Structures are given as structure tokens and as C-alpha cells.
Coordinates of C-alpha atoms in Angstrom, one line a residue:
M1187 CA 41.4 -37.8 -93.3
Y1188 CA 41.4 -39.4 -96.7
Q1189 CA 38.7 -41.9 -95.9
K1190 CA 36.5 -39.2 -94.3
V1191 CA 36.6 -37.2 -97.6
I1192 CA 35.6 -40.3 -99.6
E1193 CA 32.8 -41.1 -97.2
D1194 CA 31.5 -37.6 -97.4
I1195 CA 31.5 -37.7 -101.2
K1196 CA 29.7 -41.1 -101.2
R1197 CA 27.0 -39.8 -98.9
N1198 CA 26.0 -37.2 -101.6
L1199 CA 25.5 -39.8 -104.3
G1200 CA 21.9 -40.7 -105.4
D1201 CA 20.2 -43.1 -107.7
N1202 CA 20.7 -41.0 -110.9
N1203 CA 24.0 -42.0 -112.4
N1204 CA 24.1 -39.0 -114.8
L1205 CA 23.8 -36.6 -111.9
N1206 CA 26.3 -38.6 -109.9
R1207 CA 28.9 -38.3 -112.7
K1208 CA 28.5 -34.6 -112.9
Y1209 CA 28.8 -34.3 -109.1
L1210 CA 31.9 -36.5 -109.0
I1211 CA 33.6 -34.6 -111.8
S1212 CA 33.0 -31.4 -109.8
Q1213 CA 34.6 -33.0 -106.7
I1214 CA 37.8 -33.7 -108.7
D1215 CA 38.2 -30.0 -109.2
I1216 CA 37.5 -29.2 -105.5
Y1217 CA 40.1 -31.7 -104.2
K1218 CA 42.8 -31.2 -106.8
N1219 CA 45.0 -29.3 -104.3
H1220 CA 44.2 -31.4 -101.3
E1221 CA 47.0 -33.1 -99.3
Y1222 CA 45.7 -36.5 -100.5
S1223 CA 44.7 -35.2 -103.9
T1224 CA 46.2 -38.2 -105.8
E1225 CA 44.4 -40.8 -103.7
I1226 CA 41.1 -38.9 -103.7
V1227 CA 41.1 -38.4 -107.4
K1228 CA 41.8 -42.1 -108.0
E1229 CA 38.8 -43.1 -105.8
I1230 CA 36.5 -40.6 -107.5
S1231 CA 37.6 -42.0 -110.8
R1232 CA 36.6 -45.4 -109.7
M1233 CA 33.2 -44.1 -108.6
I1234 CA 32.7 -42.4 -112.0
W1235 CA 33.5 -45.8 -113.6
D1236 CA 30.8 -47.4 -111.5
C1237 CA 28.3 -44.8 -112.7
L1238 CA 28.9 -45.9 -116.3
S1239 CA 26.4 -48.3 -117.9
P1240 CA 27.7 -51.7 -119.0
Q1241 CA 27.6 -50.5 -122.6
E1242 CA 29.6 -47.4 -121.7
Q1243 CA 32.2 -49.4 -119.7
E1244 CA 32.6 -51.8 -122.7
E1245 CA 33.0 -49.0 -125.1
F1246 CA 35.6 -47.2 -122.8
A1247 CA 37.5 -50.5 -122.4
R1248 CA 37.5 -51.0 -126.2
I1249 CA 39.0 -47.6 -126.8
V1250 CA 41.6 -48.1 -124.1
E1251 CA 42.5 -51.5 -125.6
E1252 CA 42.8 -49.9 -129.1
E1253 CA 44.9 -47.1 -127.8
N1254 CA 47.4 -49.1 -125.8
P1255 CA 50.8 -47.5 -126.0
I1256 CA 52.5 -49.9 -123.6
K1257 CA 51.4 -53.0 -125.6
E1258 CA 52.2 -51.3 -128.9
I1259 CA 55.8 -50.4 -127.9
L1260 CA 56.4 -53.8 -126.4
I1261 CA 55.3 -55.5 -129.7
E1262 CA 57.6 -53.2 -131.7
V1263 CA 60.5 -53.7 -129.4
E1264 CA 60.0 -57.5 -129.4
F1265 CA 60.4 -57.5 -133.2
Y1266 CA 63.8 -55.8 -133.0
I1267 CA 64.9 -58.1 -130.1
Q1268 CA 64.0 -61.2 -132.0
N1269 CA 66.1 -59.9 -134.9
N1270 CA 69.0 -59.2 -132.5
D1271 CA 68.8 -55.5 -133.2
Y1272 CA 69.1 -54.5 -129.5
E1273 CA 70.3 -51.0 -130.4
T1274 CA 67.2 -50.0 -132.2
A1275 CA 65.0 -51.7 -129.6
L1276 CA 66.7 -49.6 -126.9
K1277 CA 66.3 -46.3 -128.9
K1278 CA 62.6 -47.0 -129.2
L1279 CA 62.2 -47.6 -125.5
D1280 CA 64.4 -44.6 -124.6
S1281 CA 62.1 -42.4 -126.7
F1282 CA 59.0 -44.0 -125.2
M1283 CA 60.2 -43.5 -121.6
E1284 CA 61.0 -39.8 -122.2
T1285 CA 57.7 -38.9 -123.7
N1286 CA 55.2 -41.0 -121.7
P1287 CA 54.0 -40.1 -118.1
K1288 CA 54.6 -42.4 -115.2
F1289 CA 52.0 -45.1 -114.8
Y1290 CA 50.4 -46.5 -111.6
E1291 CA 52.7 -44.9 -109.1
N1292 CA 52.3 -46.0 -105.4
D1293 CA 50.8 -43.3 -103.2
K1294 CA 50.0 -42.8 -99.5
I1295 CA 47.0 -45.1 -99.6
N1296 CA 47.5 -47.6 -102.4
E1297 CA 50.2 -49.8 -103.8
Y1298 CA 50.0 -51.2 -107.3
H1299 CA 51.1 -54.7 -108.3
S1300 CA 50.9 -57.2 -111.2
F1301 CA 51.6 -60.9 -111.2
Q1302 CA 52.3 -63.2 -114.1
N1303 CA 50.1 -66.0 -112.7
P1304 CA 48.1 -66.9 -109.6
L1305 CA 51.1 -68.7 -108.1
E1306 CA 53.1 -65.4 -107.9
E1307 CA 50.2 -63.7 -106.1
L1308 CA 50.1 -66.6 -103.6
I1309 CA 53.9 -66.2 -103.0
F1310 CA 53.5 -62.5 -102.6
N1311 CA 50.8 -62.8 -100.0
E1312 CA 52.7 -65.5 -98.1
F1313 CA 56.1 -63.9 -98.0
I1314 CA 55.6 -60.1 -98.4
G1315 CA 52.0 -58.8 -98.4
C1316 CA 50.7 -55.3 -98.7
E1317 CA 51.4 -52.4 -96.3
K1318 CA 48.7 -50.4 -98.1
E1319 CA 45.6 -51.0 -100.1
L1320 CA 46.4 -53.5 -102.9
R1321 CA 45.5 -52.3 -106.4
Y1322 CA 45.9 -54.6 -109.4
I1323 CA 47.4 -53.2 -112.6
P1324 CA 45.1 -54.3 -115.4
D1325 CA 46.3 -57.2 -117.5
N1326 CA 46.2 -55.1 -120.6
Q1327 CA 48.8 -52.7 -119.1
P1328 CA 51.9 -54.9 -119.0
L1329 CA 54.1 -52.4 -117.1
E1330 CA 56.2 -55.1 -115.5
D1331 CA 57.2 -56.4 -118.9
L1332 CA 57.9 -52.9 -120.1
Y1333 CA 60.4 -52.1 -117.3
Y1334 CA 61.9 -55.6 -117.5
A1335 CA 62.5 -55.2 -121.2
Y1336 CA 63.9 -51.7 -120.7
G1337 CA 66.2 -52.9 -117.9
F1338 CA 67.4 -55.9 -120.0
L1339 CA 68.3 -53.7 -122.9
L1340 CA 70.0 -51.1 -120.7
R1341 CA 72.1 -53.8 -119.1
D1342 CA 73.1 -55.1 -122.6
A1343 CA 74.2 -51.6 -123.5
A1344 CA 76.3 -51.4 -120.3
R1345 CA 74.1 -48.5 -118.9
L1346 CA 74.1 -50.3 -115.6
D1347 CA 72.8 -47.6 -113.3
E1348 CA 69.8 -46.9 -115.5
A1349 CA 69.3 -50.7 -115.9
E1350 CA 69.2 -51.1 -112.2
H1351 CA 66.7 -48.3 -111.8
A1352 CA 64.4 -49.8 -114.5
L1353 CA 64.6 -53.3 -113.0
K1354 CA 63.9 -52.1 -109.5
K1355 CA 60.8 -50.4 -110.8
A1356 CA 59.7 -53.7 -112.3
L1357 CA 60.5 -55.4 -109.0
T1358 CA 58.3 -52.8 -107.2
L1359 CA 55.4 -53.9 -109.3
N1360 CA 56.1 -57.6 -108.8
P1361 CA 58.4 -58.1 -105.8
V1362 CA 58.5 -62.0 -106.1
S1363 CA 59.6 -62.2 -109.8
S1364 CA 62.7 -64.3 -109.7
K1365 CA 63.2 -63.4 -113.4
I1366 CA 63.6 -59.7 -112.5
I1367 CA 65.7 -60.4 -109.5
L1368 CA 68.1 -62.5 -111.5
E1369 CA 68.5 -59.7 -114.1
L1370 CA 69.5 -57.5 -111.1
C1371 CA 72.0 -60.2 -110.1
D1372 CA 73.6 -59.9 -113.5
I1373 CA 74.0 -56.2 -112.9
Y1374 CA 75.5 -56.6 -109.5
K1375 CA 77.9 -59.2 -110.9
M1376 CA 79.3 -56.4 -113.1
K1377 CA 79.1 -53.1 -111.3
T1378 CA 79.8 -53.6 -107.6
P1379 CA 83.3 -53.8 -106.1
T1380 CA 82.1 -56.7 -103.9
F1381 CA 79.6 -59.5 -104.6
N1382 CA 77.4 -58.9 -101.5
K1383 CA 74.4 -57.6 -103.4
F1384 CA 74.9 -60.3 -106.0
Y1385 CA 74.8 -63.0 -103.3
F1386 CA 71.8 -61.6 -101.4
Y1387 CA 69.7 -61.0 -104.5
N1388 CA 70.4 -64.6 -105.6
M1389 CA 69.1 -65.8 -102.2
D1390 CA 65.9 -63.8 -102.8
A1391 CA 65.6 -65.3 -106.3
L1392 CA 66.0 -68.8 -104.8
K1393 CA 63.3 -68.2 -102.3
Y1394 CA 60.7 -67.2 -105.0
A1395 CA 61.8 -69.4 -107.9
Y1396 CA 59.2 -71.8 -109.2
S1397 CA 60.8 -73.0 -112.4
G1398 CA 63.7 -75.4 -113.0
Y1399 CA 65.3 -72.8 -115.3
D1400 CA 65.4 -70.1 -112.6
L1401 CA 66.6 -72.6 -109.9
A1402 CA 69.5 -73.7 -112.2
R1403 CA 70.4 -70.1 -112.9
V1404 CA 70.6 -69.3 -109.1
Y1405 CA 72.8 -72.3 -108.4
K1406 CA 75.1 -71.4 -111.3
N1407 CA 75.3 -67.8 -109.9
L1408 CA 76.2 -69.2 -106.5
G1409 CA 78.8 -71.4 -108.1
F1410 CA 80.4 -68.3 -109.6
Y1411 CA 80.2 -66.5 -106.3
Y1412 CA 82.0 -69.3 -104.4
Y1413 CA 84.6 -69.6 -107.1
E1414 CA 85.4 -66.0 -106.6
E1415 CA 85.6 -66.7 -102.8
G1416 CA 88.1 -69.5 -103.5
N1417 CA 85.8 -72.2 -102.1
I1418 CA 86.2 -74.9 -104.8
E1419 CA 84.1 -77.6 -103.1
L1420 CA 81.1 -75.3 -102.8
T1421 CA 81.7 -74.1 -106.4
I1422 CA 81.5 -77.7 -107.6
A1423 CA 78.5 -78.4 -105.4
C1424 CA 76.5 -75.4 -106.7
Y1425 CA 77.4 -76.0 -110.4
K1426 CA 76.7 -79.7 -110.1
Y1427 CA 73.4 -79.1 -108.3
S1428 CA 72.2 -76.7 -111.0
L1429 CA 72.5 -79.7 -113.5
K1430 CA 69.6 -81.3 -111.6
Y1431 CA 67.3 -78.6 -113.1
E1432 CA 69.0 -77.8 -116.4
N1433 CA 71.3 -80.0 -118.5
D1434 CA 73.7 -77.3 -119.6
P1435 CA 76.7 -78.6 -121.4
F1436 CA 78.8 -75.6 -120.5
T1437 CA 78.2 -76.1 -116.8
Q1438 CA 78.8 -79.8 -117.1
E1439 CA 82.2 -79.0 -118.8
R1440 CA 83.1 -76.6 -115.9
V1441 CA 82.2 -79.3 -113.3
N1442 CA 84.3 -81.9 -115.1
L1443 CA 87.3 -79.5 -115.4
L1444 CA 87.1 -78.5 -111.7
E1445 CA 86.7 -82.0 -110.5
S1446 CA 89.6 -83.2 -112.7
N1447 CA 92.0 -80.4 -111.7
K1448 CA 91.2 -80.5 -108.0
K1449 CA 90.8 -84.3 -107.8
I1450 CA 87.3 -83.8 -106.2
S1451 CA 84.3 -85.9 -107.1
L1452 CA 81.0 -85.1 -105.3
T1453 CA 77.8 -87.1 -105.2
E1454 CA 74.4 -85.4 -105.2
D1455 CA 74.1 -86.1 -101.5
E1456 CA 77.5 -84.5 -100.8
C1457 CA 76.5 -81.5 -102.9
E1458 CA 73.4 -81.0 -100.8
E1459 CA 75.5 -81.3 -97.6
Y1460 CA 77.9 -78.6 -98.8
L1461 CA 74.9 -76.3 -99.7
K1462 CA 73.3 -76.9 -96.3
S1463 CA 76.6 -76.1 -94.6
K1464 CA 76.2 -72.5 -96.0
H1465 CA 72.4 -72.4 -95.3
I1466 CA 71.6 -72.5 -99.0
Q1467 CA 68.1 -73.6 -99.7
I1468 CA 67.8 -77.0 -101.4
G1469 CA 65.4 -76.8 -104.3
A1470 CA 62.3 -74.8 -104.5
T1471 CA 60.6 -73.4 -101.3
P1472 CA 58.2 -76.1 -99.9
Y1473 CA 55.3 -73.6 -100.0
I1474 CA 55.9 -73.1 -103.7
V1475 CA 56.1 -76.8 -104.4
E1476 CA 52.9 -77.5 -102.6
N1477 CA 50.9 -74.7 -104.3
L1478 CA 52.3 -75.5 -107.8
K1479 CA 50.8 -79.0 -107.6
K1480 CA 47.6 -77.7 -106.0
L1481 CA 47.0 -75.2 -108.8
A1482 CA 47.7 -77.8 -111.4
I1483 CA 45.2 -80.2 -109.9
E1484 CA 42.5 -77.5 -109.4
Y1485 CA 42.7 -76.4 -113.0
E1486 CA 42.6 -80.0 -114.1
N1487 CA 39.5 -80.6 -112.0
D1488 CA 37.9 -77.5 -113.6
N1489 CA 38.7 -78.9 -117.0
M1490 CA 41.0 -75.9 -117.8
I1491 CA 43.6 -78.1 -119.4
N1492 CA 46.0 -75.5 -120.8
Q1493 CA 46.3 -73.8 -117.4
S1494 CA 46.7 -77.1 -115.7
L1495 CA 49.5 -78.1 -118.1
Y1496 CA 51.3 -74.9 -117.5
F1497 CA 51.5 -75.6 -113.8
Y1498 CA 52.2 -79.3 -114.2
R1499 CA 55.1 -78.5 -116.4
L1500 CA 56.5 -76.0 -113.9
F1501 CA 56.1 -78.6 -111.2
Y1502 CA 57.9 -81.2 -113.2
S1503 CA 60.7 -78.8 -114.0
I1504 CA 61.5 -78.5 -110.2
N1505 CA 61.1 -82.1 -109.1
K1506 CA 61.3 -84.5 -112.2
D1507 CA 58.5 -86.6 -110.8
E1508 CA 57.8 -89.6 -113.1
E1509 CA 54.1 -89.6 -112.2
I1510 CA 53.8 -85.9 -113.2
F1511 CA 55.6 -86.6 -116.5
H1512 CA 52.9 -89.2 -117.4
K1513 CA 50.2 -86.7 -116.3
I1514 CA 51.6 -84.1 -118.7
K1515 CA 51.6 -86.7 -121.5
E1516 CA 48.0 -87.7 -120.7
L1517 CA 46.8 -84.1 -120.7
D1518 CA 48.7 -83.3 -123.9
L1519 CA 47.0 -86.2 -125.6
K1520 CA 43.6 -85.0 -124.3
T1521 CA 44.3 -81.5 -125.7
R1522 CA 45.3 -82.9 -129.1
L1523 CA 42.2 -85.1 -129.3
S1524 CA 40.0 -82.2 -128.3
K1525 CA 41.4 -80.1 -131.2
R1526 CA 40.8 -82.8 -133.7
K1527 CA 37.1 -83.1 -132.8
I1528 CA 36.8 -79.3 -133.4

């Protein structure tokens, strides 16, 4: 039914964009009470955009960019966070959320997503995919960052139910963000009577993680989980395996204390065997490893050095490959020499 309405509207469009715009605006009023009004109005709005001249589109985009409440509030909140004034940052976001309408809500036809980089989109398409029509949230509308920041601040204020709601909204926008999932893990570590949700969300984060930092965080979380379960061998295995990705002195101290008290000493291979015994993934998902390197090489071949370095550094953080380390140094040097010439 929805598609038929859109097709009927399109059939009445001609070559005169000014007349087309007037016609399309009239259709918005006609279909405002339709069963699929939200979807129809969105499609009409896209058609109106296509009727604008390049100059008009540029002017409209400039106005939108100048009047960007999401970016403005995030910049303001970031200032307070950097100065450790979380209370003021949260008050600002509380007020913003109360007075601003909902943005980019999924409807019967479309689902809206944003991704921090091309790798996340590849991961999404590989492991989840869309049930409806995919619509990208514009880069200048950082909604994912907005809900993530709000969830983080709410969690810090111990408003856990609200924090969970905000982070789940962020996760709806980007379902493969291990960063968001790990924030939810911190909530489930505090608010639930059992650690079931904490465990399963960590497993999701492990599946999608593409940085050494996030991998280390997952394994440390699993170390905590198995400590609460009373499984000291697995606790040590998880904590020790996290050190492969992040040299955290606090974690190392915990490992040393547990090994000393329990008279247990595990090699890296033994740690892996304990993890496998509980069907815990070892390192990053192979699909992610493969595509991290592929993206780094593609950007390097296209002479997009900053983008290439970004993915090479991520790749190195999850595998510590000596060859990749030298590649990063080589590209770093190339970037510095290029800046000197300018």
C-alpha cells in the first residue's frame, strides 16, 4: 500500500521542479492522516529535496549545519566532561532531551543507522543486516554519540534504568558498537541480581570488537564474571589473556595475587585452552581481522594515508604483528614528510 501511494505520486511529477515542489507539498497535507503517513511524508520530503537546485541544496545544508543542536550540545557537554564536571554535563543533557523532539525514529518501512567507520558497516551487514529499508543518519547528526554520552552520564549518576534506556537507543542506531555494548555491561554488572545479561552482552561485545582496548575490556569483564562464579582458573585465564591486548598494571597485579594465593601459573596456551573449554572466542572475529587489514591496504593504495593509518593501528592493536608495526612507522614518516613539504 505504501509503495503504491509513492508510485502514484511519482507518476504525477513533470519536468518543472517548481511545480513539482508545490505538488509534493500539497501531497503532504493529503496523506498526513494516512496509515503510513510517517513513511509517506519522509519519501515526499526526499522527492522535494531532489527538486531543489544544487545551489538551493547547498544553502539548505549550510543552514542545517549552522543550526545543529545535536553537535552544539555535544560540544558543550564534552567541555564539562573534560573538566570532570559530570553533574553539570548531565543537567545540560537532561534539559536537551526534555525539550527536543525524537530524531530518526524507525518506522514500518525504514530503519535508521549510523556507523563510526566503514568497518562497522561491514560488520553490521555480515552479522545482522536490515529487515527494512536502510536509511543512513547524516554524519552531521551524531545521534549515536548523543545517546552514548547521555547513557554514560546517567550511569555515573546511578540512574541505571534511564542509562540502560539511553544506551539501548544508541545500540538501536549502531547495533555492532562494542563500545556501547560494554557500557551496557557495566550497568548489568551493577543492577541485576544475576550476571546473565552481563555475560551475554560481553559475548556480543567480543563478537564485534575490533580494537585491542575493547578486547581487553571484554576479557577483564569475563574474569570478573568467573571470579563471582568461583572458577579461579578461568578467572586467571581471562585476566591474563586481557594483558595480551592492554598492559594494565592493575590487572597484572590481580593475576599475580591470584596465581600466588592459589598456587596456579598459566601459560598463554593454557589460558586459551581454558577459554575454549567455555566456548569463549579467542581474539577478534576472523571476519573482522580480515577486513581490518583489507581496509588499511585499500586506503593505502588510494593514498589516503590518515585513513590507512587508522585501520593499521587498529589491526596492530589486536594482533601485535611486527610487520604491521613497521608499516605504521613507514606511513607515519611519510605523513610527516608530506606536511613539511607543505
